[in-house]
C-alpha cells in the first residue's frame, strides 16, 4: 500500500458498510463509530494491516489493541472467560466494556495486535454501524481510538479526518459517538481489576460481580493520555523472551540465533542456530508484523543468545527498536 492513501469519508449506509468490510479484507484501515469513540479498524488477523495501523497512528511503541467482535460466542474463540468475565459479558455486552482475558492458544489475532502478550482485550461494541460492520466483515477487528498518538479520542468523523486524513483509507460517518469516552477496561485474569475507568460505571460492574473491583496495582505509565500500556503489577507488562538478545549485531557468534533485517546477512550467519528475517526487503511494516512471532520462534530454538541486526530508526522502526530494547533489558522483577 502507498504511504499516503486518499482518505474517503462516507455516510454510514448499507453500501458504506459493504465498502468498509471489503477495505478491511484488503488490509485497509477504516475508521468507524462505536458508542464510545470512533475506532480505527484493521483486520485483527492480518499482521501487516495491524502494522500499518500503528504506523498511521504514529505510535512510538506497540501498545496492545482491543479486538472487537460481534458477540460473546466470537469473544470465546479469542479469550478464556472465567465465571466473573462471563457474568460481566452477559450483563454488559454489547456495550462500553472491554475485558482483558487469557488469550486462547489458537486465537487468530495477530501477535502484533496483542503486543506479544498472552492476554487479549476484547469488546463487543453497541453501535449499529460498528455491529453492522463486524457482521459484514465476519472476523475480529482491532480498533484503537482513531486519533493520532498523543491526541484525544475522536467522537466525530470530522475529528478523525482532522487527525488521520491521508493516513487511512476510509471513514464511515455515523454521527457523534453517543457515550463520548472510551470503554471501561476490566482484567479478568484472576480477581477482576479495573484497568481503565470509562463509559461503564464502576458501581454497575460491582453490582453484577457482587463485590468491589480490585484497584490497578500501579499507575499506567502516562506517556500519552488514554494510550499508556495498562500494566498493573500482576499483569505481564510486556512480552519478553527468555533468551538473551544481543542488539545491533554485525556478526553472529557460535551458538547464537539470528534475527535478521534486510537482504544482506552479517558475517557468521551460516553458523547461526536458526535465522529468521524480519523483512528481507527492508520493509518496516513487514518487519513489525513479524516481530513478535519471530522473537517467539527464536526464543524456542534453544540458542545461547539471539543476535539482532540493526533496524533503522524511522517510521515503525522506532516502535520496533523500543520493543527490542525492552526485550534485551535485564528481566524485571514481576
Ligand atoms: O472505547 C474504546 O475502548 C475504544 C473504541 C474504539 O473501542 N478503543 C480504545 O482503544 O480506546 P485504545 O487502543 O485507544 O485503548 C485500549 C487500551 C490501551 O491503553 C491498551 O494498553 C489497553 O487497552 N490494552 C489492550 N490490550 C491489553 C492487555 N492485554 N492488557 C492490558 N491492557 C491492554
Ligand atoms: Mg486511545
Short mmCIF file of C-alpha atoms and ligand atoms in Angstrom, two decimals:
data_model
loop_
_atom_site.label_atom_id
_atom_site.label_comp_id
_atom_site.label_asym_id
_atom_site.label_seq_id
_atom_site.Cartn_x
_atom_site.Cartn_y
_atom_site.Cartn_z
CA UNK A 1 0.00 0.00 0.00
CA UNK A 2 1.17 3.54 -0.63
CA UNK A 3 2.26 5.64 2.32
CA UNK A 4 -0.44 8.21 1.59
CA UNK A 5 -3.83 6.68 0.87
CA UNK A 6 -6.55 9.12 -0.17
CA UNK A 7 -8.96 9.12 2.74
CA UNK A 8 -12.59 8.76 1.68
CA UNK A 9 -15.35 9.79 4.04
CA UNK A 10 -18.78 8.21 3.52
CA UNK A 11 -22.15 8.42 5.28
CA UNK A 12 -22.99 5.23 7.12
CA UNK A 13 -25.41 3.20 4.99
CA UNK A 14 -25.55 -0.34 3.63
CA UNK A 15 -23.25 0.48 0.74
CA UNK A 16 -20.71 2.12 3.06
CA UNK A 17 -20.70 -0.94 5.32
CA UNK A 18 -20.02 -3.21 2.35
CA UNK A 19 -17.21 -0.96 1.17
CA UNK A 20 -15.75 -0.81 4.67
CA UNK A 21 -15.82 -4.62 5.07
CA UNK A 22 -14.13 -5.00 1.68
CA UNK A 23 -11.50 -2.46 2.64
CA UNK A 24 -10.75 -4.34 5.88
CA UNK A 25 -10.49 -7.62 3.96
CA UNK A 26 -7.97 -5.96 1.63
CA UNK A 27 -5.81 -5.00 4.62
CA UNK A 28 -7.03 -1.39 4.68
CA UNK A 29 -7.68 0.96 7.59
CA UNK A 30 -11.27 2.05 8.28
CA UNK A 31 -12.43 4.50 10.93
CA UNK A 32 -15.94 3.79 12.22
CA UNK A 33 -18.18 4.96 15.05
CA UNK A 34 -18.68 2.94 18.19
CA UNK A 35 -20.90 4.02 21.06
CA UNK A 36 -17.82 5.22 22.99
CA UNK A 37 -15.49 6.93 20.49
CA UNK A 38 -14.52 6.45 16.84
CA UNK A 39 -12.22 3.47 16.33
CA UNK A 40 -9.57 2.93 13.68
CA UNK A 41 -10.22 -0.59 12.46
CA UNK A 42 -7.99 -3.18 10.82
CA UNK A 43 -8.33 -6.92 10.19
CA UNK A 44 -7.12 -8.35 13.52
CA UNK A 45 -5.80 -11.46 11.81
CA UNK A 46 -3.64 -9.55 9.31
CA UNK A 47 -0.30 -8.64 10.88
CA UNK A 48 0.65 -6.25 8.09
CA UNK A 49 -2.66 -4.39 8.35
CA UNK A 50 -2.10 -4.11 12.11
CA UNK A 51 1.43 -2.79 11.49
CA UNK A 52 0.01 -0.16 9.12
CA UNK A 53 -2.47 0.82 11.81
CA UNK A 54 0.32 1.52 14.33
CA UNK A 55 2.12 3.44 11.60
CA UNK A 56 -0.97 5.56 10.80
CA UNK A 57 -1.42 6.45 14.46
CA UNK A 58 2.24 7.42 14.68
CA UNK A 59 2.80 5.49 17.86
CA UNK A 60 6.39 5.29 19.06
CA UNK A 61 5.67 1.97 20.78
CA UNK A 62 3.42 -1.06 20.30
CA UNK A 63 0.56 -0.92 22.79
CA UNK A 64 -1.81 -3.85 22.68
CA UNK A 65 -5.09 -3.22 20.86
CA UNK A 66 -8.70 -4.13 21.62
CA UNK A 67 -10.22 -6.84 19.40
CA UNK A 68 -13.84 -6.02 18.53
CA UNK A 69 -16.24 -8.89 17.85
CA UNK A 70 -19.97 -9.35 17.25
CA UNK A 71 -20.92 -11.34 20.32
CA UNK A 72 -19.73 -13.35 23.30
CA UNK A 73 -19.50 -16.54 21.23
CA UNK A 74 -16.96 -14.85 18.95
CA UNK A 75 -15.15 -13.49 22.03
CA UNK A 76 -14.78 -17.01 23.41
CA UNK A 77 -12.74 -18.00 20.36
CA UNK A 78 -10.18 -15.33 21.28
CA UNK A 79 -10.01 -15.32 25.07
CA UNK A 80 -10.96 -17.50 28.01
CA UNK A 81 -13.84 -16.14 30.09
CA UNK A 82 -13.85 -17.21 33.73
CA UNK A 83 -17.06 -17.04 35.79
CA UNK A 84 -16.68 -13.32 36.56
CA UNK A 85 -15.92 -12.48 32.94
CA UNK A 86 -18.92 -14.50 31.77
CA UNK A 87 -21.18 -12.64 34.19
CA UNK A 88 -19.87 -9.26 33.00
CA UNK A 89 -20.19 -10.24 29.35
CA UNK A 90 -23.74 -11.42 29.91
CA UNK A 91 -24.69 -8.18 31.69
CA UNK A 92 -22.86 -5.58 29.60
CA UNK A 93 -22.20 -6.87 26.06
CA UNK A 94 -22.85 -5.31 23.70
CA UNK A 95 -21.69 -2.15 25.43
CA UNK A 96 -18.82 0.04 26.63
CA UNK A 97 -16.94 -2.70 28.50
CA UNK A 98 -13.61 -4.23 27.44
CA UNK A 99 -12.43 -7.43 29.10
CA UNK A 100 -8.75 -8.40 29.29
CA UNK A 101 -8.62 -12.20 29.25
CA UNK A 102 -6.10 -15.03 28.83
CA UNK A 103 -5.50 -15.42 25.11
CA UNK A 104 -6.71 -18.73 23.67
CA UNK A 105 -3.90 -20.88 22.23
CA UNK A 106 -5.46 -20.90 18.77
CA UNK A 107 -6.53 -17.25 18.86
CA UNK A 108 -6.39 -15.98 15.25
CA UNK A 109 -5.49 -12.39 16.23
CA UNK A 110 -2.04 -11.28 15.01
CA UNK A 111 0.62 -11.30 17.73
CA UNK A 112 1.46 -7.69 16.94
CA UNK A 113 -2.09 -6.67 17.90
CA UNK A 114 -1.64 -8.08 21.40
CA UNK A 115 1.99 -6.87 21.51
CA UNK A 116 3.12 -10.44 22.08
CA UNK A 117 1.21 -10.73 25.38
CA UNK A 118 -0.57 -13.89 26.44
CA UNK A 119 -3.63 -11.80 27.29
CA UNK A 120 -6.11 -10.14 24.94
CA UNK A 121 -8.51 -7.20 25.29
CA UNK A 122 -11.95 -7.90 23.79
CA UNK A 123 -15.03 -5.78 23.34
CA UNK A 124 -18.47 -6.21 21.79
CA UNK A 125 -19.50 -2.68 20.76
CA UNK A 126 -23.09 -1.49 20.86
CA UNK A 127 -23.41 0.87 17.93
CA UNK A 128 -25.44 -0.06 14.87
CA UNK A 129 -22.66 0.90 12.45
CA UNK A 130 -19.97 -0.99 14.39
CA UNK A 131 -22.25 -4.01 14.71
CA UNK A 132 -23.17 -4.00 11.02
CA UNK A 133 -19.52 -3.68 10.06
CA UNK A 134 -18.45 -6.56 12.32
CA UNK A 135 -21.27 -8.70 10.94
CA UNK A 136 -20.36 -7.86 7.34
CA UNK A 137 -16.65 -8.48 7.91
CA UNK A 138 -17.28 -11.66 9.89
CA UNK A 139 -13.98 -11.68 11.81
CA UNK A 140 -12.35 -9.75 14.69
CA UNK A 141 -11.43 -6.11 14.06
CA UNK A 142 -8.76 -4.37 16.12
CA UNK A 143 -9.60 -0.74 16.77
CA UNK A 144 -7.76 1.76 18.91
CA UNK A 145 -9.30 5.20 19.17
CA UNK A 146 -9.00 6.84 15.74
CA UNK A 147 -6.65 9.66 16.76
CA UNK A 148 -3.00 10.39 16.16
CA UNK A 149 -0.83 9.23 19.01
CA UNK A 150 -0.91 11.75 21.84
CA UNK A 151 -4.17 13.39 20.74
CA UNK A 152 -7.54 12.96 22.41
CA UNK A 153 -10.01 10.32 21.26
CA UNK A 154 -12.33 11.41 18.41
CA UNK A 155 -16.09 11.45 18.85
CA UNK A 156 -16.99 12.62 15.34
CA UNK A 157 -15.92 11.74 11.79
CA UNK A 158 -14.56 15.30 11.46
CA UNK A 159 -12.22 14.74 14.41
CA UNK A 160 -10.94 11.60 12.71
CA UNK A 161 -10.44 13.39 9.42
CA UNK A 162 -8.55 16.22 11.12
CA UNK A 163 -6.13 13.74 12.70
CA UNK A 164 -5.77 11.00 10.11
CA UNK A 165 -6.50 12.45 6.66
CA UNK A 166 -4.17 10.87 4.14
CA UNK A 167 -3.10 8.16 6.59
CA UNK A 168 -6.14 5.87 6.42
CA UNK A 169 -8.39 4.60 3.64
CA UNK A 170 -11.95 5.20 4.74
CA UNK A 171 -14.02 6.97 7.39
CA UNK A 172 -17.59 5.82 7.94
CA UNK A 173 -19.52 8.79 9.30
CA UNK A 174 -22.25 7.66 11.68
CA UNK A 175 -22.70 10.93 13.56
CA UNK A 176 -21.36 11.75 17.01
CA UNK A 177 -20.38 8.86 19.28
CA UNK A 178 -23.09 8.84 21.97
CA UNK A 179 -21.05 7.90 25.06
CA UNK A 180 -18.09 10.11 24.24
CA UNK A 181 -15.48 8.42 26.44
CA UNK A 182 -13.63 5.15 25.91
CA UNK A 183 -14.82 1.80 27.20
CA UNK A 184 -14.18 0.73 30.79
CA UNK A 185 -11.45 -1.93 30.85
CA UNK A 186 -11.58 -4.77 33.36
CA UNK A 187 -8.97 -7.53 33.50
CA UNK A 188 -10.38 -10.95 34.42
CA UNK A 189 -7.18 -12.93 34.78
CA UNK A 190 -7.52 -13.52 38.47
CA UNK A 191 -9.70 -11.34 40.71
CA UNK A 192 -11.25 -8.71 38.40
CA UNK A 193 -9.20 -5.49 38.22
CA UNK A 194 -10.31 -2.12 36.89
CA UNK A 195 -7.64 -1.09 34.39
CA UNK A 196 -9.30 1.97 32.86
CA UNK A 197 -12.41 3.82 34.01
CA UNK A 198 -14.69 4.58 31.08
CA UNK A 199 -18.20 4.59 29.69
CA UNK A 200 -19.50 1.91 32.04
CA UNK A 201 -19.61 2.96 35.69
CA UNK A 202 -17.61 1.03 38.22
CA UNK A 203 -20.65 0.73 40.52
CA UNK A 204 -22.60 -1.10 37.80
CA UNK A 205 -19.80 -3.59 37.38
CA UNK A 206 -19.51 -4.13 41.13
CA UNK A 207 -23.27 -4.67 41.38
CA UNK A 208 -23.07 -7.52 38.87
CA UNK A 209 -19.95 -9.02 40.44
CA UNK A 210 -21.42 -8.69 43.93
CA UNK A 211 -18.13 -7.30 45.26
CA UNK A 212 -15.65 -4.46 44.92
CA UNK A 213 -13.33 -4.31 41.93
CA UNK A 214 -9.64 -4.51 42.78
CA UNK A 215 -7.68 -1.36 42.03
CA UNK A 216 -5.00 -1.12 39.49
CA UNK A 217 -1.79 -2.02 41.32
CA UNK A 218 0.30 0.67 39.67
CA UNK A 219 -0.43 3.74 37.63
CA UNK A 220 -0.20 3.34 33.90
CA UNK A 221 2.97 4.87 32.55
CA UNK A 222 1.31 8.05 31.37
CA UNK A 223 3.17 8.70 28.16
CA UNK A 224 0.04 9.74 26.30
CA UNK A 225 -3.44 10.23 27.62
CA UNK A 226 -5.53 7.10 27.44
CA UNK A 227 -2.89 5.32 25.41
CA UNK A 228 -0.44 4.21 28.01
CA UNK A 229 0.06 0.48 28.38
CA UNK A 230 -2.19 -0.62 31.21
CA UNK A 231 0.20 -2.80 33.10
CA UNK A 232 -0.55 -3.27 36.75
CA UNK A 233 1.92 -5.25 38.81
CA UNK A 234 0.10 -8.52 38.44
CA UNK A 235 -0.17 -8.31 34.66
CA UNK A 236 2.76 -9.03 32.38
CA UNK A 237 3.81 -5.55 31.31
CA UNK A 238 5.23 -6.77 28.04
CA UNK A 239 6.38 -9.84 26.22
CA UNK A 240 9.99 -10.72 26.98
CA UNK A 241 11.88 -13.68 25.52
CA UNK A 242 13.85 -15.86 27.94
CA UNK A 243 16.86 -15.98 25.64
CA UNK A 244 19.28 -13.05 25.89
CA UNK A 245 19.15 -10.58 23.00
CA UNK A 246 22.30 -9.02 21.56
CA UNK A 247 21.26 -5.85 19.73
CA UNK A 248 22.97 -4.12 16.79
CA UNK A 249 24.74 -7.34 15.89
CA UNK A 250 27.15 -7.02 12.94
CA UNK A 251 28.20 -10.66 13.17
CA UNK A 252 26.94 -13.95 14.58
CA UNK A 253 28.72 -15.87 17.32
CA UNK A 254 28.70 -19.65 17.60
CA UNK A 255 25.55 -20.88 19.29
CA UNK A 256 23.52 -17.75 18.54
CA UNK A 257 20.31 -17.49 16.58
CA UNK A 258 19.94 -14.54 14.18
CA UNK A 259 17.06 -12.11 13.91
CA UNK A 260 17.91 -10.52 10.59
CA UNK A 261 16.72 -7.40 8.81
CA UNK A 262 17.32 -6.66 5.14
CA UNK A 263 18.83 -8.58 2.25
CA UNK A 264 22.47 -8.79 3.44
CA UNK A 265 23.22 -11.16 6.31
CA UNK A 266 26.15 -10.44 8.64
CA UNK A 267 29.39 -12.39 8.94
CA UNK A 268 28.94 -15.78 10.57
CA UNK A 269 25.25 -16.05 9.64
CA UNK A 270 25.89 -19.53 8.24
CA UNK A 271 26.72 -20.81 11.72
CA UNK A 272 23.57 -19.39 13.32
CA UNK A 273 21.42 -21.93 15.16
CA UNK A 274 18.47 -20.51 13.24
CA UNK A 275 17.89 -17.44 11.07
CA UNK A 276 14.61 -15.56 10.75
CA UNK A 277 14.39 -12.34 8.77
CA UNK A 278 12.03 -9.57 9.92
CA UNK A 279 11.96 -8.35 6.33
CA UNK A 280 14.47 -9.37 3.68
CA UNK A 281 13.30 -6.38 1.58
CA UNK A 282 13.86 -3.95 4.47
CA UNK A 283 10.15 -3.14 4.77
CA UNK A 284 9.40 -1.84 8.27
CA UNK A 285 5.68 -2.66 8.04
CA UNK A 286 6.51 -6.28 7.24
CA UNK A 287 9.16 -6.26 9.98
CA UNK A 288 6.66 -5.06 12.59
CA UNK A 289 4.16 -7.72 11.55
CA UNK A 290 6.83 -10.42 12.03
CA UNK A 291 8.45 -9.08 15.18
CA UNK A 292 6.70 -10.98 17.98
CA UNK A 293 6.27 -14.28 16.18
CA UNK A 294 9.93 -14.32 15.08
CA UNK A 295 11.12 -13.47 18.59
CA UNK A 296 8.99 -16.25 19.98
CA UNK A 297 10.25 -18.79 17.44
CA UNK A 298 13.91 -17.90 18.02
CA UNK A 299 13.38 -17.94 21.77
CA UNK A 300 12.14 -21.53 21.46
CA UNK A 301 15.04 -22.81 19.33
CA UNK A 302 17.44 -23.34 22.23
CA UNK A 303 20.13 -20.88 21.11
CA UNK A 304 22.52 -19.35 23.67
CA UNK A 305 21.52 -15.83 22.55
CA UNK A 306 19.67 -14.05 19.78
CA UNK A 307 21.79 -11.70 17.67
CA UNK A 308 19.60 -8.90 16.34
CA UNK A 309 20.67 -6.92 13.28
CA UNK A 310 20.21 -3.14 13.43
CA UNK A 311 16.78 -1.85 12.40
CA UNK A 312 16.56 1.71 11.04
CA UNK A 313 15.07 4.16 13.48
CA UNK A 314 12.45 5.62 11.13
CA UNK A 315 8.69 5.09 10.78
CA UNK A 316 7.71 1.89 12.59
CA UNK A 317 11.42 1.29 13.26
CA UNK A 318 11.07 3.46 16.33
CA UNK A 319 8.45 1.15 17.84
CA UNK A 320 10.36 -1.95 16.74
CA UNK A 321 13.55 -0.68 18.40
CA UNK A 322 11.63 0.30 21.52
CA UNK A 323 10.35 -3.25 21.82
CA UNK A 324 13.72 -4.84 21.06
CA UNK A 325 15.37 -2.68 23.71
CA UNK A 326 12.81 -3.72 26.30
CA UNK A 327 13.23 -7.36 25.33
CA UNK A 328 17.02 -7.01 25.68
CA UNK A 329 16.86 -5.25 29.06
CA UNK A 330 17.59 -7.27 32.20
CA UNK A 331 14.44 -9.06 33.36
CA UNK A 332 12.13 -7.05 35.61
CA UNK A 333 11.08 -8.47 38.92
CA UNK A 334 7.38 -9.19 38.49
O1 LIG B 1 -13.90 2.59 23.71
C1 LIG B 1 -12.86 2.03 23.37
O2 LIG B 1 -12.33 1.14 24.05
C2 LIG B 1 -12.23 2.45 22.05
C3 LIG B 1 -13.19 2.04 20.94
C4 LIG B 1 -12.66 2.36 19.57
O3 LIG B 1 -13.50 0.66 21.04
N1 LIG B 1 -10.94 1.89 21.86
C5 LIG B 1 -9.86 2.27 22.60
O4 LIG B 1 -8.66 1.64 22.23
O5 LIG B 1 -9.90 3.10 23.48
P1 LIG B 1 -7.22 2.21 22.64
O6 LIG B 1 -6.22 1.37 21.86
O7 LIG B 1 -7.16 3.66 22.42
O8 LIG B 1 -7.09 1.84 24.15
C6 LIG B 1 -7.00 0.49 24.54
C7 LIG B 1 -6.28 0.35 25.85
C8 LIG B 1 -4.80 0.73 25.76
O9 LIG B 1 -4.47 1.56 26.85
C9 LIG B 1 -4.09 -0.62 25.86
O10 LIG B 1 -2.84 -0.51 26.50
C10 LIG B 1 -5.09 -1.43 26.69
O11 LIG B 1 -6.34 -1.02 26.22
N2 LIG B 1 -4.94 -2.87 26.45
C11 LIG B 1 -5.17 -3.56 25.32
N3 LIG B 1 -4.87 -4.86 25.47
C12 LIG B 1 -4.44 -5.02 26.74
C13 LIG B 1 -3.97 -6.12 27.53
N4 LIG B 1 -3.89 -7.35 27.01
N5 LIG B 1 -3.61 -5.90 28.80
C14 LIG B 1 -3.71 -4.66 29.35
N6 LIG B 1 -4.13 -3.55 28.66
C15 LIG B 1 -4.49 -3.74 27.39
MG1 LIG B 2 -6.81 5.64 22.59
#
